[in-house]
Amino acid sequence: MEKIWIFKVIIAGAGGVGKTSMVTRYCTGKFQEGYKMTIGAGFHTKTEVLDTGETVKMQLWDFAGEKRFRELLPDYCKGASGAFVCFDITDYDTFRDVPEWLKIIRQKAGFIPIILLGMKWDLPNHEVDPEIAIEYAERAKCNQCVFCSSKENININESFQAMAKWLIYYAQMG
């Protein structure tokens, strides 16, 4: 019988960077502007069938980015198998927050695959240099740094497929 993997994946980052838009784009294929602020965490599931024939069901925890919710994040991280840490490429302050998100996730979830996502790639006026973000991701031991746009559907599915492969790889490493 074919193996079906089930993994809990955290989606974290500052408020307003586009986490809910990304998850909605991935799960429904639709883009919607003007989301209301996430309170606590949103929960979604999506099954990904990889080119290897393996099936991965991801339980996606879209975590609220506002500071007042941040104290809840450690509890959500328990049992997580992977994480996306998101920042808005047009807002340097959201990139400056990334180390704090990584620290919380690593303290509670351990050594799990983490993909750093630069959101809103379609917008002009980038404040975060892609090379700096990629260098930072390497130094911070993130698995990848990807730039994406939920609006234009750039690198959304690819990011989740990459995560699914990392999750299986880490699970098999034991």
PDB file of C-alpha atoms in Angstrom:
ATOM      1  CA  MET A   1       0.000   0.000   0.000  1.00  0.00           C
ATOM      2  CA  GLU A   2       1.177   3.485  -0.846  1.00  0.00           C
ATOM      3  CA  LYS A   3       2.465   5.495   2.098  1.00  0.00           C
ATOM      4  CA  ILE A   4       0.607   8.672   2.981  1.00  0.00           C
ATOM      5  CA  TRP A   5       2.595  11.137   5.041  1.00  0.00           C
ATOM      6  CA  ILE A   6       0.866  13.585   7.399  1.00  0.00           C
ATOM      7  CA  PHE A   7       2.777  16.622   8.645  1.00  0.00           C
ATOM      8  CA  LYS A   8       2.016  19.724  10.689  1.00  0.00           C
ATOM      9  CA  VAL A   9       3.429  22.864   9.072  1.00  0.00           C
ATOM     10  CA  ILE A  10       3.582  26.287  10.740  1.00  0.00           C
ATOM     11  CA  ILE A  11       3.264  29.469   8.674  1.00  0.00           C
ATOM     12  CA  ALA A  12       4.710  32.393  10.608  1.00  0.00           C
ATOM     13  CA  GLY A  13       5.781  35.967   9.996  1.00  0.00           C
ATOM     14  CA  ALA A  14       4.813  39.533  10.804  1.00  0.00           C
ATOM     15  CA  GLY A  15       1.222  40.691  10.441  1.00  0.00           C
ATOM     16  CA  GLY A  16       0.171  41.734   6.940  1.00  0.00           C
ATOM     17  CA  VAL A  17       2.960  39.974   5.011  1.00  0.00           C
ATOM     18  CA  GLY A  18       0.517  37.777   3.087  1.00  0.00           C
ATOM     19  CA  LYS A  19       0.459  34.454   4.953  1.00  0.00           C
ATOM     20  CA  THR A  20      -3.315  33.946   4.703  1.00  0.00           C
ATOM     21  CA  SER A  21      -3.326  34.988   1.023  1.00  0.00           C
ATOM     22  CA  MET A  22      -0.597  32.430   0.326  1.00  0.00           C
ATOM     23  CA  VAL A  23      -2.358  29.585   2.137  1.00  0.00           C
ATOM     24  CA  THR A  24      -5.664  30.429   0.434  1.00  0.00           C
ATOM     25  CA  ARG A  25      -3.980  30.577  -2.984  1.00  0.00           C
ATOM     26  CA  TYR A  26      -2.360  27.199  -2.352  1.00  0.00           C
ATOM     27  CA  CYS A  27      -5.457  25.477  -0.946  1.00  0.00           C
ATOM     28  CA  THR A  28      -8.121  26.940  -3.267  1.00  0.00           C
ATOM     29  CA  GLY A  29      -6.205  28.321  -6.258  1.00  0.00           C
ATOM     30  CA  LYS A  30      -7.852  31.706  -5.670  1.00  0.00           C
ATOM     31  CA  PHE A  31      -6.445  35.095  -4.706  1.00  0.00           C
ATOM     32  CA  GLN A  32      -8.432  37.477  -2.588  1.00  0.00           C
ATOM     33  CA  GLU A  33      -7.396  40.973  -1.541  1.00  0.00           C
ATOM     34  CA  GLY A  34      -8.070  42.573   1.804  1.00  0.00           C
ATOM     35  CA  TYR A  35      -8.032  39.767   4.344  1.00  0.00           C
ATOM     36  CA  LYS A  36      -9.043  40.488   7.896  1.00  0.00           C
ATOM     37  CA  MET A  37      -6.327  40.002  10.484  1.00  0.00           C
ATOM     38  CA  THR A  38      -5.904  36.400  11.601  1.00  0.00           C
ATOM     39  CA  ILE A  39      -6.802  35.928  15.262  1.00  0.00           C
ATOM     40  CA  GLY A  40      -4.710  33.189  16.865  1.00  0.00           C
ATOM     41  CA  ALA A  41      -4.242  30.755  13.988  1.00  0.00           C
ATOM     42  CA  GLY A  42      -6.068  29.612  10.879  1.00  0.00           C
ATOM     43  CA  PHE A  43      -6.097  25.925  10.033  1.00  0.00           C
ATOM     44  CA  HIS A  44      -6.126  24.351   6.557  1.00  0.00           C
ATOM     45  CA  THR A  45      -5.208  20.975   5.106  1.00  0.00           C
ATOM     46  CA  LYS A  46      -4.015  20.146   1.629  1.00  0.00           C
ATOM     47  CA  THR A  47      -2.798  16.931   0.097  1.00  0.00           C
ATOM     48  CA  GLU A  48       0.158  17.097  -2.255  1.00  0.00           C
ATOM     49  CA  VAL A  49       1.013  14.227  -4.605  1.00  0.00           C
ATOM     50  CA  LEU A  50       4.699  14.449  -5.472  1.00  0.00           C
ATOM     51  CA  ASP A  51       6.436  13.462  -8.685  1.00  0.00           C
ATOM     52  CA  THR A  52       7.862  10.545  -6.667  1.00  0.00           C
ATOM     53  CA  GLY A  53       4.311   9.200  -6.311  1.00  0.00           C
ATOM     54  CA  GLU A  54       4.332   9.882  -2.569  1.00  0.00           C
ATOM     55  CA  THR A  55       1.333  11.567  -0.983  1.00  0.00           C
ATOM     56  CA  VAL A  56       1.814  14.246   1.662  1.00  0.00           C
ATOM     57  CA  LYS A  57      -1.068  15.686   3.659  1.00  0.00           C
ATOM     58  CA  MET A  58      -0.044  19.001   5.184  1.00  0.00           C
ATOM     59  CA  GLN A  59      -1.890  20.437   8.160  1.00  0.00           C
ATOM     60  CA  LEU A  60      -1.211  24.148   7.704  1.00  0.00           C
ATOM     61  CA  TRP A  61      -1.278  26.372  10.768  1.00  0.00           C
ATOM     62  CA  ASP A  62      -1.471  29.978   9.551  1.00  0.00           C
ATOM     63  CA  PHE A  63      -0.255  31.842  12.608  1.00  0.00           C
ATOM     64  CA  ALA A  64      -1.304  35.422  13.459  1.00  0.00           C
ATOM     65  CA  GLY A  65       1.612  37.799  13.011  1.00  0.00           C
ATOM     66  CA  GLU A  66       0.639  40.597  15.389  1.00  0.00           C
ATOM     67  CA  LYS A  67       2.873  40.956  18.456  1.00  0.00           C
ATOM     68  CA  ARG A  68       0.005  40.395  20.894  1.00  0.00           C
ATOM     69  CA  PHE A  69      -0.487  36.846  19.559  1.00  0.00           C
ATOM     70  CA  ARG A  70       3.200  35.966  19.496  1.00  0.00           C
ATOM     71  CA  GLU A  71       3.187  34.450  22.989  1.00  0.00           C
ATOM     72  CA  LEU A  72       0.785  31.768  21.668  1.00  0.00           C
ATOM     73  CA  LEU A  73       3.172  30.635  18.918  1.00  0.00           C
ATOM     74  CA  PRO A  74       5.351  28.323  21.068  1.00  0.00           C
ATOM     75  CA  ASP A  75       2.325  26.125  21.833  1.00  0.00           C
ATOM     76  CA  TYR A  76       1.415  25.896  18.141  1.00  0.00           C
ATOM     77  CA  CYS A  77       4.998  24.907  17.281  1.00  0.00           C
ATOM     78  CA  LYS A  78       4.910  21.744  19.375  1.00  0.00           C
ATOM     79  CA  GLY A  79       4.766  18.740  17.065  1.00  0.00           C
ATOM     80  CA  ALA A  80       5.408  20.799  13.924  1.00  0.00           C
ATOM     81  CA  SER A  81       7.344  18.999  11.192  1.00  0.00           C
ATOM     82  CA  GLY A  82       8.136  22.072   9.094  1.00  0.00           C
ATOM     83  CA  ALA A  83       7.684  25.823   8.864  1.00  0.00           C
ATOM     84  CA  PHE A  84       7.438  28.683   6.428  1.00  0.00           C
ATOM     85  CA  VAL A  85       8.702  31.992   7.804  1.00  0.00           C
ATOM     86  CA  CYS A  86       7.359  34.846   5.692  1.00  0.00           C
ATOM     87  CA  PHE A  87       8.350  38.467   5.216  1.00  0.00           C
ATOM     88  CA  ASP A  88       7.090  41.212   2.908  1.00  0.00           C
ATOM     89  CA  ILE A  89       9.814  42.073   0.402  1.00  0.00           C
ATOM     90  CA  THR A  90       8.436  45.644   0.239  1.00  0.00           C
ATOM     91  CA  ASP A  91       8.715  46.167   4.026  1.00  0.00           C
ATOM     92  CA  TYR A  92      12.177  45.760   5.582  1.00  0.00           C
ATOM     93  CA  ASP A  93      10.797  45.750   9.133  1.00  0.00           C
ATOM     94  CA  THR A  94       9.065  42.413   8.455  1.00  0.00           C
ATOM     95  CA  PHE A  95      12.440  40.952   7.386  1.00  0.00           C
ATOM     96  CA  ARG A  96      14.026  42.316  10.568  1.00  0.00           C
ATOM     97  CA  ASP A  97      11.506  40.194  12.549  1.00  0.00           C
ATOM     98  CA  VAL A  98      12.581  36.908  10.917  1.00  0.00           C
ATOM     99  CA  PRO A  99      15.222  35.926  13.540  1.00  0.00           C
ATOM    100  CA  GLU A 100      12.625  36.152  16.311  1.00  0.00           C
ATOM    101  CA  TRP A 101      10.237  33.846  14.415  1.00  0.00           C
ATOM    102  CA  LEU A 102      13.050  31.367  13.720  1.00  0.00           C
ATOM    103  CA  LYS A 103      14.115  31.356  17.365  1.00  0.00           C
ATOM    104  CA  ILE A 104      10.603  30.571  18.639  1.00  0.00           C
ATOM    105  CA  ILE A 105      10.081  27.816  16.063  1.00  0.00           C
ATOM    106  CA  ARG A 106      13.460  26.168  16.663  1.00  0.00           C
ATOM    107  CA  GLN A 107      13.101  26.285  20.451  1.00  0.00           C
ATOM    108  CA  LYS A 108       9.743  24.492  20.366  1.00  0.00           C
ATOM    109  CA  ALA A 109       9.872  22.353  17.211  1.00  0.00           C
ATOM    110  CA  GLY A 110      13.580  21.530  17.040  1.00  0.00           C
ATOM    111  CA  PHE A 111      15.542  21.013  13.847  1.00  0.00           C
ATOM    112  CA  ILE A 112      12.775  21.002  11.240  1.00  0.00           C
ATOM    113  CA  PRO A 113      12.851  22.160   7.620  1.00  0.00           C
ATOM    114  CA  ILE A 114      12.225  25.892   7.345  1.00  0.00           C
ATOM    115  CA  ILE A 115      11.671  27.767   4.105  1.00  0.00           C
ATOM    116  CA  LEU A 116      12.079  31.541   4.219  1.00  0.00           C
ATOM    117  CA  LEU A 117       9.504  33.185   1.931  1.00  0.00           C
ATOM    118  CA  GLY A 118       9.799  36.696   0.520  1.00  0.00           C
ATOM    119  CA  MET A 119       6.182  37.624  -0.199  1.00  0.00           C
ATOM    120  CA  LYS A 120       4.627  40.173  -2.581  1.00  0.00           C
ATOM    121  CA  TRP A 121       7.291  39.682  -5.285  1.00  0.00           C
ATOM    122  CA  ASP A 122       4.863  41.212  -7.831  1.00  0.00           C
ATOM    123  CA  LEU A 123       4.930  44.634  -6.132  1.00  0.00           C
ATOM    124  CA  PRO A 124       7.436  47.386  -6.953  1.00  0.00           C
ATOM    125  CA  ASN A 125       9.691  49.115  -4.402  1.00  0.00           C
ATOM    126  CA  HIS A 126      11.417  46.081  -2.910  1.00  0.00           C
ATOM    127  CA  GLU A 127      13.109  47.040   0.373  1.00  0.00           C
ATOM    128  CA  VAL A 128      14.773  43.651   0.898  1.00  0.00           C
ATOM    129  CA  ASP A 129      17.596  42.744  -1.485  1.00  0.00           C
ATOM    130  CA  PRO A 130      17.061  39.125  -2.610  1.00  0.00           C
ATOM    131  CA  GLU A 131      20.788  38.354  -2.235  1.00  0.00           C
ATOM    132  CA  ILE A 132      20.742  39.548   1.386  1.00  0.00           C
ATOM    133  CA  ALA A 133      17.678  37.405   2.122  1.00  0.00           C
ATOM    134  CA  ILE A 134      19.271  34.339   0.494  1.00  0.00           C
ATOM    135  CA  GLU A 135      22.559  34.876   2.400  1.00  0.00           C
ATOM    136  CA  TYR A 136      20.632  35.312   5.642  1.00  0.00           C
ATOM    137  CA  ALA A 137      18.615  32.113   5.012  1.00  0.00           C
ATOM    138  CA  GLU A 138      21.868  30.174   4.532  1.00  0.00           C
ATOM    139  CA  ARG A 139      23.460  31.610   7.694  1.00  0.00           C
ATOM    140  CA  ALA A 140      20.267  30.939   9.678  1.00  0.00           C
ATOM    141  CA  LYS A 141      20.233  27.343   8.388  1.00  0.00           C
ATOM    142  CA  CYS A 142      16.919  27.659   6.572  1.00  0.00           C
ATOM    143  CA  ASN A 143      16.510  25.054   3.857  1.00  0.00           C
ATOM    144  CA  GLN A 144      15.648  27.543   1.133  1.00  0.00           C
ATOM    145  CA  CYS A 145      14.748  31.148   0.474  1.00  0.00           C
ATOM    146  CA  VAL A 146      12.007  31.609  -2.122  1.00  0.00           C
ATOM    147  CA  PHE A 147      10.380  34.749  -3.483  1.00  0.00           C
ATOM    148  CA  CYS A 148       6.718  34.457  -4.325  1.00  0.00           C
ATOM    149  CA  SER A 149       3.505  36.269  -5.127  1.00  0.00           C
ATOM    150  CA  SER A 150       0.103  34.981  -4.083  1.00  0.00           C
ATOM    151  CA  LYS A 151      -1.552  37.506  -6.382  1.00  0.00           C
ATOM    152  CA  GLU A 152       0.352  36.376  -9.492  1.00  0.00           C
ATOM    153  CA  ASN A 153       0.629  32.747  -8.268  1.00  0.00           C
ATOM    154  CA  ILE A 154       4.424  32.798  -8.506  1.00  0.00           C
ATOM    155  CA  ASN A 155       6.275  30.031  -6.613  1.00  0.00           C
ATOM    156  CA  ILE A 156       3.330  29.198  -4.329  1.00  0.00           C
ATOM    157  CA  ASN A 157       2.728  25.567  -5.330  1.00  0.00           C
ATOM    158  CA  GLU A 158       6.465  25.091  -5.871  1.00  0.00           C
ATOM    159  CA  SER A 159       7.193  26.223  -2.304  1.00  0.00           C
ATOM    160  CA  PHE A 160       4.709  23.760  -0.825  1.00  0.00           C
ATOM    161  CA  GLN A 161       6.013  20.958  -3.049  1.00  0.00           C
ATOM    162  CA  ALA A 162       9.540  21.716  -1.896  1.00  0.00           C
ATOM    163  CA  MET A 163       8.348  21.680   1.721  1.00  0.00           C
ATOM    164  CA  ALA A 164       6.628  18.310   1.194  1.00  0.00           C
ATOM    165  CA  LYS A 165       9.903  16.840  -0.104  1.00  0.00           C
ATOM    166  CA  TRP A 166      11.908  18.307   2.791  1.00  0.00           C
ATOM    167  CA  LEU A 167       9.362  16.899   5.266  1.00  0.00           C
ATOM    168  CA  ILE A 168       9.736  13.370   3.887  1.00  0.00           C
ATOM    169  CA  TYR A 169      13.518  13.713   3.793  1.00  0.00           C
ATOM    170  CA  TYR A 170      13.684  14.795   7.460  1.00  0.00           C
ATOM    171  CA  ALA A 171      11.175  12.109   8.512  1.00  0.00           C
ATOM    172  CA  GLN A 172      13.309   9.422   6.863  1.00  0.00           C
ATOM    173  CA  MET A 173      16.476  10.768   8.497  1.00  0.00           C
ATOM    174  CA  GLY A 174      14.775   9.980  11.802  1.00  0.00           C
TER     175      GLY A 174
END
